[in-house]
PDB file of C-alpha atoms in Angstrom:
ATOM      1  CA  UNK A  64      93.359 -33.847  69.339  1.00 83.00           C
ATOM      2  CA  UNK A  65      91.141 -36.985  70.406  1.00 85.00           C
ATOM      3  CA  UNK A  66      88.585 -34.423  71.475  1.00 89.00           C
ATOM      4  CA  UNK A  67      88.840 -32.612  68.379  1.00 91.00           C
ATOM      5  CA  UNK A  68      87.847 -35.974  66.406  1.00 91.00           C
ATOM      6  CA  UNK A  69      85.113 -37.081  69.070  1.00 92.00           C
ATOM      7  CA  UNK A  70      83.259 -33.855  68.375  1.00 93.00           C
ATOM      8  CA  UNK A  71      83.517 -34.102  64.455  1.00 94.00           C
ATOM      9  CA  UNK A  72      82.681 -37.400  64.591  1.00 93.00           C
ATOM     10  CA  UNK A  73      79.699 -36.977  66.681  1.00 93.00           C
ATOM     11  CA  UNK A  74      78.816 -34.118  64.705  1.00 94.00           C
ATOM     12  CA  UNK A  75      78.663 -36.314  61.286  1.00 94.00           C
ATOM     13  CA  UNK A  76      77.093 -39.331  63.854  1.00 93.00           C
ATOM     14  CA  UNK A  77      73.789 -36.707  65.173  1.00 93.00           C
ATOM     15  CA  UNK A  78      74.216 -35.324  61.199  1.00 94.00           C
ATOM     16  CA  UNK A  79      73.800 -38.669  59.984  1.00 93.00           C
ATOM     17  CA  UNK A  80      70.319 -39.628  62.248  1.00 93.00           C
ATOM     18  CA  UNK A  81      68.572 -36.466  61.340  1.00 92.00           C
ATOM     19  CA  UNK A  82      69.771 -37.041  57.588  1.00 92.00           C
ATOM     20  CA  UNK A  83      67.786 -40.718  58.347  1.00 90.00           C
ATOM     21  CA  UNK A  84      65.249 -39.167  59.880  1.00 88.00           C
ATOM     22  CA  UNK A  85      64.514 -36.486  57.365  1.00 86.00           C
ATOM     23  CA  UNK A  86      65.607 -38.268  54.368  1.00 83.00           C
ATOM     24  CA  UNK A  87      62.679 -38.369  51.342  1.00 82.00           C
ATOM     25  CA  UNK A  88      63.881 -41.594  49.588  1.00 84.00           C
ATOM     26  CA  UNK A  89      64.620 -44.809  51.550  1.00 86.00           C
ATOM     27  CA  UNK A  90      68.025 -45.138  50.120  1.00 87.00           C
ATOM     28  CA  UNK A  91      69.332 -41.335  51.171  1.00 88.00           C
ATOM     29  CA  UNK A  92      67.873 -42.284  54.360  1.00 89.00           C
ATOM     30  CA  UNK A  93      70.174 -45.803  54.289  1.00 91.00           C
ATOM     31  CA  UNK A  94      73.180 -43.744  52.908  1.00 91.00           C
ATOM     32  CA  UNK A  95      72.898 -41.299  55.796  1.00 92.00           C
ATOM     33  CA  UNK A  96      72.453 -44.169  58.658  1.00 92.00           C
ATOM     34  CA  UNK A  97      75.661 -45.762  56.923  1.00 93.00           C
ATOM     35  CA  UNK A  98      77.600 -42.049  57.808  1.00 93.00           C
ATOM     36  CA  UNK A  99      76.404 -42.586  61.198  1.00 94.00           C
ATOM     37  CA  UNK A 100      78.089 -46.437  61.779  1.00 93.00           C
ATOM     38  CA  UNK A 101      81.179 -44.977  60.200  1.00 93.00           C
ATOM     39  CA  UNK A 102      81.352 -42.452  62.734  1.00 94.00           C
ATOM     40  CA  UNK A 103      80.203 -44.854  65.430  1.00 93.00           C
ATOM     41  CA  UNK A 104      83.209 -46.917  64.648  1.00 93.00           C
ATOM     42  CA  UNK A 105      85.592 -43.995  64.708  1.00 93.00           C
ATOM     43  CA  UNK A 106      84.080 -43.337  67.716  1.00 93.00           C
ATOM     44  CA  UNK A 107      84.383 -46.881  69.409  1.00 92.00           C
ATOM     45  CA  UNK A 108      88.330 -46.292  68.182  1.00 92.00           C
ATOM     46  CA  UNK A 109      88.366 -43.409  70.122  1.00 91.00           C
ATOM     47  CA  UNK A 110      87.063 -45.323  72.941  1.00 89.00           C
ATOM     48  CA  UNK A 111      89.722 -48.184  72.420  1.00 86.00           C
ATOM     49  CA  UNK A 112      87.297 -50.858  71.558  1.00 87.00           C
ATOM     50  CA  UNK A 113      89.248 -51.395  68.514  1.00 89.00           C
ATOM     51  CA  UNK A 114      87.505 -54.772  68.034  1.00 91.00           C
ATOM     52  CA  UNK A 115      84.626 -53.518  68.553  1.00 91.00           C
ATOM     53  CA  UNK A 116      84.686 -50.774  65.585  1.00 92.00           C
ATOM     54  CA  UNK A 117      85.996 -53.515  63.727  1.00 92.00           C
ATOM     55  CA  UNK A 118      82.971 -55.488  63.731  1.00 91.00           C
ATOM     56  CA  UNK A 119      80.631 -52.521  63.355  1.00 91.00           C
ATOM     57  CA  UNK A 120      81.957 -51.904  60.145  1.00 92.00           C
ATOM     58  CA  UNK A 121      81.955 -55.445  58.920  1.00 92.00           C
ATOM     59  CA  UNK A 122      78.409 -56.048  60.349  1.00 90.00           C
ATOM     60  CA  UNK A 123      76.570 -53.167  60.263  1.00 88.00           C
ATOM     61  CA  UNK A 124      77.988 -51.078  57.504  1.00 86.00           C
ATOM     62  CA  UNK A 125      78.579 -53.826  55.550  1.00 87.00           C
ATOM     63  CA  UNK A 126      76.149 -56.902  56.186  1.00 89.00           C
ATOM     64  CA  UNK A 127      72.855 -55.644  57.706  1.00 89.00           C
ATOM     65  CA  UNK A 128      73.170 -52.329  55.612  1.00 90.00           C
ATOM     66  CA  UNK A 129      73.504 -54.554  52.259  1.00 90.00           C
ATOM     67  CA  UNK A 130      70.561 -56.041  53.098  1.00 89.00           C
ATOM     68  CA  UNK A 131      68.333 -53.340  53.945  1.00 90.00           C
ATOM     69  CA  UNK A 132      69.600 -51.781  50.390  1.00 90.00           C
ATOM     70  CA  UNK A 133      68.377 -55.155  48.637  1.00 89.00           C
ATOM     71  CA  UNK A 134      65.625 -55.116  49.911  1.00 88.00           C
ATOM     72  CA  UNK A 135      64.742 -51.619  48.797  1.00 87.00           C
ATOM     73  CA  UNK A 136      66.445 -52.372  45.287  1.00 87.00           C
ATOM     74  CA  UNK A 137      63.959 -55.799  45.515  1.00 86.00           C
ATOM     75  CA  UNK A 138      60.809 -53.631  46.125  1.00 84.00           C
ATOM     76  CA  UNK A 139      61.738 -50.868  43.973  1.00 77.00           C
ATOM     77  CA  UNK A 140      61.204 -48.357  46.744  1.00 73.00           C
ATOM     78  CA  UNK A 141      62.978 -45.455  44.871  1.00 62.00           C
ATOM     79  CA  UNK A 142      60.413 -44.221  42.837  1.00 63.00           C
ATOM     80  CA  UNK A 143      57.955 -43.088  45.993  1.00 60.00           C
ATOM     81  CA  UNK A 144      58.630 -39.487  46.062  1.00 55.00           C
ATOM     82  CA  UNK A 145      56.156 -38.978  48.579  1.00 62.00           C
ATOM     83  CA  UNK A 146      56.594 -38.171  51.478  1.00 63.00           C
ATOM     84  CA  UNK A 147      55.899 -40.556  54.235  1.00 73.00           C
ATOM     85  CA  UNK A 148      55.699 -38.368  56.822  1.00 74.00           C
ATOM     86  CA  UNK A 149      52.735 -38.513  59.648  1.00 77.00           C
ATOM     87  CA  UNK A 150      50.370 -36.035  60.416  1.00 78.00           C
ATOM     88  CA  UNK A 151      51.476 -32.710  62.080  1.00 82.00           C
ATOM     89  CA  UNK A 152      50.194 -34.289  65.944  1.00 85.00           C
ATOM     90  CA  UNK A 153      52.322 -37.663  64.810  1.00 85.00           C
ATOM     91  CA  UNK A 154      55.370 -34.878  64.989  1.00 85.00           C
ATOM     92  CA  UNK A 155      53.953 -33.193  67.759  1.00 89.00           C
ATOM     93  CA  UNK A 156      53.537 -36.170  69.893  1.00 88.00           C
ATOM     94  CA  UNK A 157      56.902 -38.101  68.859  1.00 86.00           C
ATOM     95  CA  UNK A 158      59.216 -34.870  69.393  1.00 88.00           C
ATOM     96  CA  UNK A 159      57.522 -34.430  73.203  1.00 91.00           C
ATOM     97  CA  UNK A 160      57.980 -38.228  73.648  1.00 90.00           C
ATOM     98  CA  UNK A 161      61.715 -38.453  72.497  1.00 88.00           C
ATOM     99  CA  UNK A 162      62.199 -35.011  74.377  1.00 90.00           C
ATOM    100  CA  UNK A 163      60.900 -36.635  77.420  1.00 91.00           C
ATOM    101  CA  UNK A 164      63.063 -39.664  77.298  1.00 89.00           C
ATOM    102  CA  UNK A 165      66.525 -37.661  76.221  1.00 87.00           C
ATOM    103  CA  UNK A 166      66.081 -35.803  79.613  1.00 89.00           C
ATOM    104  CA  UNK A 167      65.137 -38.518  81.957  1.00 88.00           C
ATOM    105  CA  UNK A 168      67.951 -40.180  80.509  1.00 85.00           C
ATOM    106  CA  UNK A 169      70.374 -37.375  80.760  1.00 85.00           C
ATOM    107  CA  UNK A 170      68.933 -36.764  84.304  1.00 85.00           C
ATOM    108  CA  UNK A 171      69.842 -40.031  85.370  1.00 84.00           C
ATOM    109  CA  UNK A 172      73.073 -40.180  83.887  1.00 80.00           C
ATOM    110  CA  UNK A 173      74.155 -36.737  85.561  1.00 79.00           C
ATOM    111  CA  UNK A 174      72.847 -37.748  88.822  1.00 79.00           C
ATOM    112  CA  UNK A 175      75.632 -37.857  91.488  1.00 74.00           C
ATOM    113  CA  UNK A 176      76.516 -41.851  91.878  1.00 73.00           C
ATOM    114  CA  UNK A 177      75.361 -43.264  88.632  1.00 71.00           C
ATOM    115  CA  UNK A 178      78.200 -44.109  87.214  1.00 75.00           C
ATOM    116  CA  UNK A 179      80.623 -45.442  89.454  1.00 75.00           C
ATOM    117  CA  UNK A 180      84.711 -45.278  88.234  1.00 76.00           C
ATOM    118  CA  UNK A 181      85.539 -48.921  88.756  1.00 77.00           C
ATOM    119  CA  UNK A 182      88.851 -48.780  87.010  1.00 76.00           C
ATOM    120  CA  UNK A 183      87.928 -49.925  83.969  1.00 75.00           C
ATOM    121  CA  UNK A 184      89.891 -48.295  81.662  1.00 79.00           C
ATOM    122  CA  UNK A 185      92.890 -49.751  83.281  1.00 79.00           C
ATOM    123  CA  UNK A 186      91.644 -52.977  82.630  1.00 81.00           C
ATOM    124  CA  UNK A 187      90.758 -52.631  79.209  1.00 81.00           C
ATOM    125  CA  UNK A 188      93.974 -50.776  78.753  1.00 80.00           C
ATOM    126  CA  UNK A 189      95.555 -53.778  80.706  1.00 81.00           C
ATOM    127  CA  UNK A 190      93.915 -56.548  78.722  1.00 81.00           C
ATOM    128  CA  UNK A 191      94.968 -54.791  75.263  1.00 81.00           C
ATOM    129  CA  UNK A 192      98.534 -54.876  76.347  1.00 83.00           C
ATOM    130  CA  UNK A 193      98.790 -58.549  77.619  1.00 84.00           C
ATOM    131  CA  UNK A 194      96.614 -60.009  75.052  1.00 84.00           C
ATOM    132  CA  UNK A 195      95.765 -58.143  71.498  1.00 84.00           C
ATOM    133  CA  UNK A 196      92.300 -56.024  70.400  1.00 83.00           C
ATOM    134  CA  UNK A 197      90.648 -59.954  69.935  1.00 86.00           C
ATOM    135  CA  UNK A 198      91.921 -61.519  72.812  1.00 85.00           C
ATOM    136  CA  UNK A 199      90.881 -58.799  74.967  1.00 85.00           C
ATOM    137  CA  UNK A 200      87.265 -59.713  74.107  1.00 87.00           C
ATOM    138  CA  UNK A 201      87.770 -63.300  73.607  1.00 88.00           C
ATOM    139  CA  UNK A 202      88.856 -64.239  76.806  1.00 87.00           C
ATOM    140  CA  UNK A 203      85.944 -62.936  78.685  1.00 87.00           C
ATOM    141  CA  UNK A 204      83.481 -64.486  76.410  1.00 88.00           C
ATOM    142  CA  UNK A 205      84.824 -67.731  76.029  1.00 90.00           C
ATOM    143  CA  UNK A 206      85.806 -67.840  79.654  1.00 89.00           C
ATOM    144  CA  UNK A 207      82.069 -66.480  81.298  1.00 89.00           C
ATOM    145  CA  UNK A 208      79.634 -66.058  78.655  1.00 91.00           C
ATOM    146  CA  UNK A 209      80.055 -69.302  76.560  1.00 92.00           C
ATOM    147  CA  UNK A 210      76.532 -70.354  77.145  1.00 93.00           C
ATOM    148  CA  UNK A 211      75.091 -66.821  75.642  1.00 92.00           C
ATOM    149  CA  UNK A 212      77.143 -67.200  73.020  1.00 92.00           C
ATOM    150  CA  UNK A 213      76.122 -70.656  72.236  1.00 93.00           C
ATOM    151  CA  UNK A 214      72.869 -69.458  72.300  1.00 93.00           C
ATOM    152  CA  UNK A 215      73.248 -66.368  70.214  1.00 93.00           C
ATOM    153  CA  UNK A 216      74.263 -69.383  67.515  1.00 93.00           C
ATOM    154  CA  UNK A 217      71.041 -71.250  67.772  1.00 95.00           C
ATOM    155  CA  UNK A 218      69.488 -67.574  67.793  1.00 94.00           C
ATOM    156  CA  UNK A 219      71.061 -66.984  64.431  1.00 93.00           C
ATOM    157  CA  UNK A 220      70.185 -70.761  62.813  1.00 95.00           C
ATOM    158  CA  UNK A 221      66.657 -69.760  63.879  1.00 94.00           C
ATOM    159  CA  UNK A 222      66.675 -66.613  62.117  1.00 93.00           C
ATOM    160  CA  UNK A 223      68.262 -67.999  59.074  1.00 92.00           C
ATOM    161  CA  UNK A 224      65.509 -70.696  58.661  1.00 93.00           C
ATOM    162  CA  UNK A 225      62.669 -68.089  59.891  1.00 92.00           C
ATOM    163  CA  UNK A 226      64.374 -65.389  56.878  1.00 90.00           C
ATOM    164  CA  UNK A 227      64.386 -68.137  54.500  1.00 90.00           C
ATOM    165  CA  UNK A 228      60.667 -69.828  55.068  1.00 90.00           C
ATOM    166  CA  UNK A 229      58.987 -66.155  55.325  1.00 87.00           C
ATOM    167  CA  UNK A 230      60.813 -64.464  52.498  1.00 83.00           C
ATOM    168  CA  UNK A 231      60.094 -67.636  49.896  1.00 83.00           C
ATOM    169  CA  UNK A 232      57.503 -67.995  47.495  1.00 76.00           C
ATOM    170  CA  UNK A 233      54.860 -70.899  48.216  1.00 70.00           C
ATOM    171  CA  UNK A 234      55.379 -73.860  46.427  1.00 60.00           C
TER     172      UNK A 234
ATOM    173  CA  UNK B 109      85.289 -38.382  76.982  1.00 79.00           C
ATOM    174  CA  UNK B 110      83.070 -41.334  77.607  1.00 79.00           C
ATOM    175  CA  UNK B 111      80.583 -38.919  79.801  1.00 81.00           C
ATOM    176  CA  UNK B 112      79.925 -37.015  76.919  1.00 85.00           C
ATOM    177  CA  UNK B 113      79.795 -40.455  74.578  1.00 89.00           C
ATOM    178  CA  UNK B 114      76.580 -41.559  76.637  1.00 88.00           C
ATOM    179  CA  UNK B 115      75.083 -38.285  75.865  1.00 88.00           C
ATOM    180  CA  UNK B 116      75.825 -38.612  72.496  1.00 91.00           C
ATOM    181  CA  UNK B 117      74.307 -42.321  72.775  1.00 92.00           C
ATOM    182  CA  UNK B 118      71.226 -40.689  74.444  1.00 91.00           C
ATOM    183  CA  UNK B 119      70.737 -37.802  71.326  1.00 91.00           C
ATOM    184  CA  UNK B 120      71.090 -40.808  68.978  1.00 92.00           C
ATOM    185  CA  UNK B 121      68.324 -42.975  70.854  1.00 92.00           C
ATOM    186  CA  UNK B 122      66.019 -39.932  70.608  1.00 92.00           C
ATOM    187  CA  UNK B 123      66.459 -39.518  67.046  1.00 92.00           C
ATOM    188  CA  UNK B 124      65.089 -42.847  66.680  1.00 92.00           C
ATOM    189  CA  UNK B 125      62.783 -42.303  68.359  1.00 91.00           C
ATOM    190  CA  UNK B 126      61.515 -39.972  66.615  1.00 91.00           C
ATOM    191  CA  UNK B 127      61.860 -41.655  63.533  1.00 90.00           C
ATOM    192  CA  UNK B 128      60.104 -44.231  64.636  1.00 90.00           C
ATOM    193  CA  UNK B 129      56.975 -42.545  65.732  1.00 90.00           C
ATOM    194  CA  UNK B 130      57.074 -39.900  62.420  1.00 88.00           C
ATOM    195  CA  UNK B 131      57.670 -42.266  59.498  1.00 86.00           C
ATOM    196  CA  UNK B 132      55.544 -44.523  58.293  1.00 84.00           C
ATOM    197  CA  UNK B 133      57.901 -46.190  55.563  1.00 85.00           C
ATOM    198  CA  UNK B 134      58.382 -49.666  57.472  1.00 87.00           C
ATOM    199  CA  UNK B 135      61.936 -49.951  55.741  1.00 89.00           C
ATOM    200  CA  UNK B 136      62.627 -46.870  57.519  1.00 89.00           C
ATOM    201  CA  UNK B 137      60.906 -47.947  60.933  1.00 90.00           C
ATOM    202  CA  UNK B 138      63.285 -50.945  60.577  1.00 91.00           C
ATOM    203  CA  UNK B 139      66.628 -48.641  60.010  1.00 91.00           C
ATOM    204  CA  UNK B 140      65.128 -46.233  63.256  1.00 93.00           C
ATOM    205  CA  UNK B 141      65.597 -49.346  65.244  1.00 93.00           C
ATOM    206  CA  UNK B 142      68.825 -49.993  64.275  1.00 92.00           C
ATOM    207  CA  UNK B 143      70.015 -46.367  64.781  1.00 93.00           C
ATOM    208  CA  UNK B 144      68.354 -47.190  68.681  1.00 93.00           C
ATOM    209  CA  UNK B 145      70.273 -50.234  69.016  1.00 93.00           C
ATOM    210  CA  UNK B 146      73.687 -48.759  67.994  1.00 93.00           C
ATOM    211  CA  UNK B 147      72.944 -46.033  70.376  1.00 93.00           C
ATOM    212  CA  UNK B 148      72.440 -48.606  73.247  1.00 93.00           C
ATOM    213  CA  UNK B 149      75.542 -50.144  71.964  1.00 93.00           C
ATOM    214  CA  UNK B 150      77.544 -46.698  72.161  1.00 93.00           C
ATOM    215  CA  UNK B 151      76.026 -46.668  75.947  1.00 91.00           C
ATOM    216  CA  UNK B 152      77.759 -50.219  76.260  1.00 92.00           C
ATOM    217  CA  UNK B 153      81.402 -48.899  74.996  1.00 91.00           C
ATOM    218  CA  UNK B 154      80.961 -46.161  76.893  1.00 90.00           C
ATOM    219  CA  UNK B 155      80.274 -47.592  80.503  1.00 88.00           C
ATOM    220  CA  UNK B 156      83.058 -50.590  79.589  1.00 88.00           C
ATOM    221  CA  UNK B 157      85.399 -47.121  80.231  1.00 86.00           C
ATOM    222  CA  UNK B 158      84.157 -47.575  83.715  1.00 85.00           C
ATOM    223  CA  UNK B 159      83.184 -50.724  84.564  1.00 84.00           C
ATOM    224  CA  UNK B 160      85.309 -53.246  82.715  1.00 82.00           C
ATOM    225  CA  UNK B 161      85.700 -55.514  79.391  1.00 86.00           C
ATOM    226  CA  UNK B 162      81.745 -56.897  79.520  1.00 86.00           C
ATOM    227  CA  UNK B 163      80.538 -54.046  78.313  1.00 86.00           C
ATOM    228  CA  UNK B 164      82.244 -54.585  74.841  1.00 89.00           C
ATOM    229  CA  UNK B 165      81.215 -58.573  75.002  1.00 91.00           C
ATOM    230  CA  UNK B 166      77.541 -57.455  75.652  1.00 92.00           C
ATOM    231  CA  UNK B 167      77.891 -55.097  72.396  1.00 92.00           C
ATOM    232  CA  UNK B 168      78.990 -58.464  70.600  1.00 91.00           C
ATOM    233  CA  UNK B 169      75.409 -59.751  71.538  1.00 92.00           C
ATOM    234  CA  UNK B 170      73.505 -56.765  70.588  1.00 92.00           C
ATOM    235  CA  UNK B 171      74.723 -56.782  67.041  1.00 92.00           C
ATOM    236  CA  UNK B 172      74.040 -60.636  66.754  1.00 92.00           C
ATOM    237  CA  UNK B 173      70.182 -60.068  67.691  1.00 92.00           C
ATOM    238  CA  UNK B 174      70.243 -57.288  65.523  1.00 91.00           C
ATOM    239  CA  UNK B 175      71.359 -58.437  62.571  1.00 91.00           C
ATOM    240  CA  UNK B 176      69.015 -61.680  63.424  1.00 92.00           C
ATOM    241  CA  UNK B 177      66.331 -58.993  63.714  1.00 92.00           C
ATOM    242  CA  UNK B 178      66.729 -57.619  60.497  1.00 90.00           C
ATOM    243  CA  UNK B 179      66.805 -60.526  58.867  1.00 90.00           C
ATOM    244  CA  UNK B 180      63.709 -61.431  59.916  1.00 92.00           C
ATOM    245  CA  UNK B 181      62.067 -58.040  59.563  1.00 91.00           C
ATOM    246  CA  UNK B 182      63.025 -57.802  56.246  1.00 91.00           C
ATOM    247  CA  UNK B 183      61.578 -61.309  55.872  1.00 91.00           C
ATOM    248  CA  UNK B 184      58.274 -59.880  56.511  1.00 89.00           C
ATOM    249  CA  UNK B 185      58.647 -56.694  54.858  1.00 89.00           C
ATOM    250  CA  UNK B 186      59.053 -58.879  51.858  1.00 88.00           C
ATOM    251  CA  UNK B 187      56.230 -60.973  52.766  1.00 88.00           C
ATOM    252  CA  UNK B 188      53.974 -58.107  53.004  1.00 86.00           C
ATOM    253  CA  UNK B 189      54.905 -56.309  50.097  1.00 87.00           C
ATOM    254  CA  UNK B 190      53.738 -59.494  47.906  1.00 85.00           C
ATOM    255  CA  UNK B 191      50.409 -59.285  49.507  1.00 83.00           C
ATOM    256  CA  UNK B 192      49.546 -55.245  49.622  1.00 82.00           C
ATOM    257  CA  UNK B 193      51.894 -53.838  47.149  1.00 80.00           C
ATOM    258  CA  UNK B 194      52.594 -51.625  49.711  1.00 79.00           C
ATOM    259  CA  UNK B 195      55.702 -50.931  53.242  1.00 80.00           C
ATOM    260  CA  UNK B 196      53.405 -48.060  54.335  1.00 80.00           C
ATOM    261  CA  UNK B 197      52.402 -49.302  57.956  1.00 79.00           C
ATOM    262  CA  UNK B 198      48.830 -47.607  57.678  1.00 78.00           C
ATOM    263  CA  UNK B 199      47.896 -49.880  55.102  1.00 78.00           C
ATOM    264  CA  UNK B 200      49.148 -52.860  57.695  1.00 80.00           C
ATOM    265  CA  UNK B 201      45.423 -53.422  58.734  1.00 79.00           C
ATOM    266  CA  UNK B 202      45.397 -57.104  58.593  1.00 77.00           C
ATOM    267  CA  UNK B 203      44.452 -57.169  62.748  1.00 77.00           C
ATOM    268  CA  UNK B 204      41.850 -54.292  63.260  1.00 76.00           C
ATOM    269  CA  UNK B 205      38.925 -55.533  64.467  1.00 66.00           C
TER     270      UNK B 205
END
């Protein structure tokens, strides 16, 4: 049954990127990339990162994807019916390229050794059990990543004021 | 099921890739990259199945530089826009010599 839902949900997830990928108008193309974090988080369920999917609905589906629609609404992008497409040896060129990468990846991920079983599952499953979906997360990152996440907070002040002072009119 | 969620993470990546090097709508350059990210992210849940817990914190990171990134991007998008009237990258000249 889990398998069953993977594969639909991957289906609607690949669905989704092409739909991007393909779409004419900039907001089909945002509707369709929404599809795709919906089935993303379905998938991270799957997965048991239940926080996880949690916070790729809240922050991508909801925050970044709000944005990205008013900013299209702000420019009035809609009306372009033209396609932006490149040149036929733009396609040519950036199927070979993304070709080239999805096998070296998929070569090194099927080589023998790459991905060594180091229980983790059991520790997830573990970690879920003794402490809830946040603590699970929490622990780690408040316990041995404090100072990245410290400075993913100064990253995000600086981003706010950098947003702010590009995006503003001169006064 | 995480084996075939890294392949899935791998399709996703190429799609963006793609994208990325066949649009030239800079709005939709900017959503490629986030398709790329999420993929990488995918790769993250995926291997936490193996290796442990970090994988998930690491995804936690990932989404707070992207959503800084877009922020940003869309910052300049904006900024752009007011000068050339315009989010197609070939008209992004500004730096040819």
């Amino acid at each position: 049954m889990t398998t069953l839902l993977w594969y639909i949900f991957a289906a609607l997830a690949i669905g989704g990127g092409v739909g991007m990928v393909m779409g004419r108008q900039p907001v089909a193309s945002l509707l369709s990339l929404v599809l795709t974090f919906f089935s993303l988080a379905a998938i991270y369920i799957l997965l048991e990162a239940h926080f996880i999917a949690a916070v790729q609905i809240i922050v991508y589906a909801g925050a970044i994807m709000v944005l990205f629609l008013f900013v299209i609404m702000l420019l009035n992008l809609g009306h372009d019916y033209r396609a932006d497409l490149r040149g036929l040896a733009w396609i040519v060129v950036g199927s070979v390229s993304a070709g080239v990468i999805g096998y070296m990846l998929s070569r090194a991920l099927t080589t023998e050794g790459a991905i060594v079983d180091q229980g983790g599952a059991e520790m997830i499953d573990a970690a879920l059990r003794n402490h809830n979906a946040v603590g699970a997360i929490a622990l780690p990152m408040f316990r041995d990543y404090v100072v990245p996440f410290e400075l993913t907070a100064v990253l995000l002040l600086v981003a706010m004021v950098g947003a702010v002072l590009l995006a503003k009119r001169r006064v | 099921m995480a084996d075939q969620s890294l392949f899935l993470a791998v399709i996703l990546f190429a799609i963006g890739t793609v994208g990325v090097l066949v649009r030239r709508n800079a709005i939709i350059l900017f959503m490629c990259i986030e398709l790329m990210l999420n993929a990488v992210n995918l790769a993250f849940v995926a291997f936490s199945r193996s290796v442990g817990i970090e994988g998930q914190v690491f995804v936690f990171f990932v989404m707070t530089v992207a959503a800084a990134e877009a922020a940003v991007g869309l910052a300049i998008i904006i900024s752009i826009f007011r000068h050339l009237e315009s989010v197609d990258v070939k008209d992004f000249n500004l730096l040819r010599g």
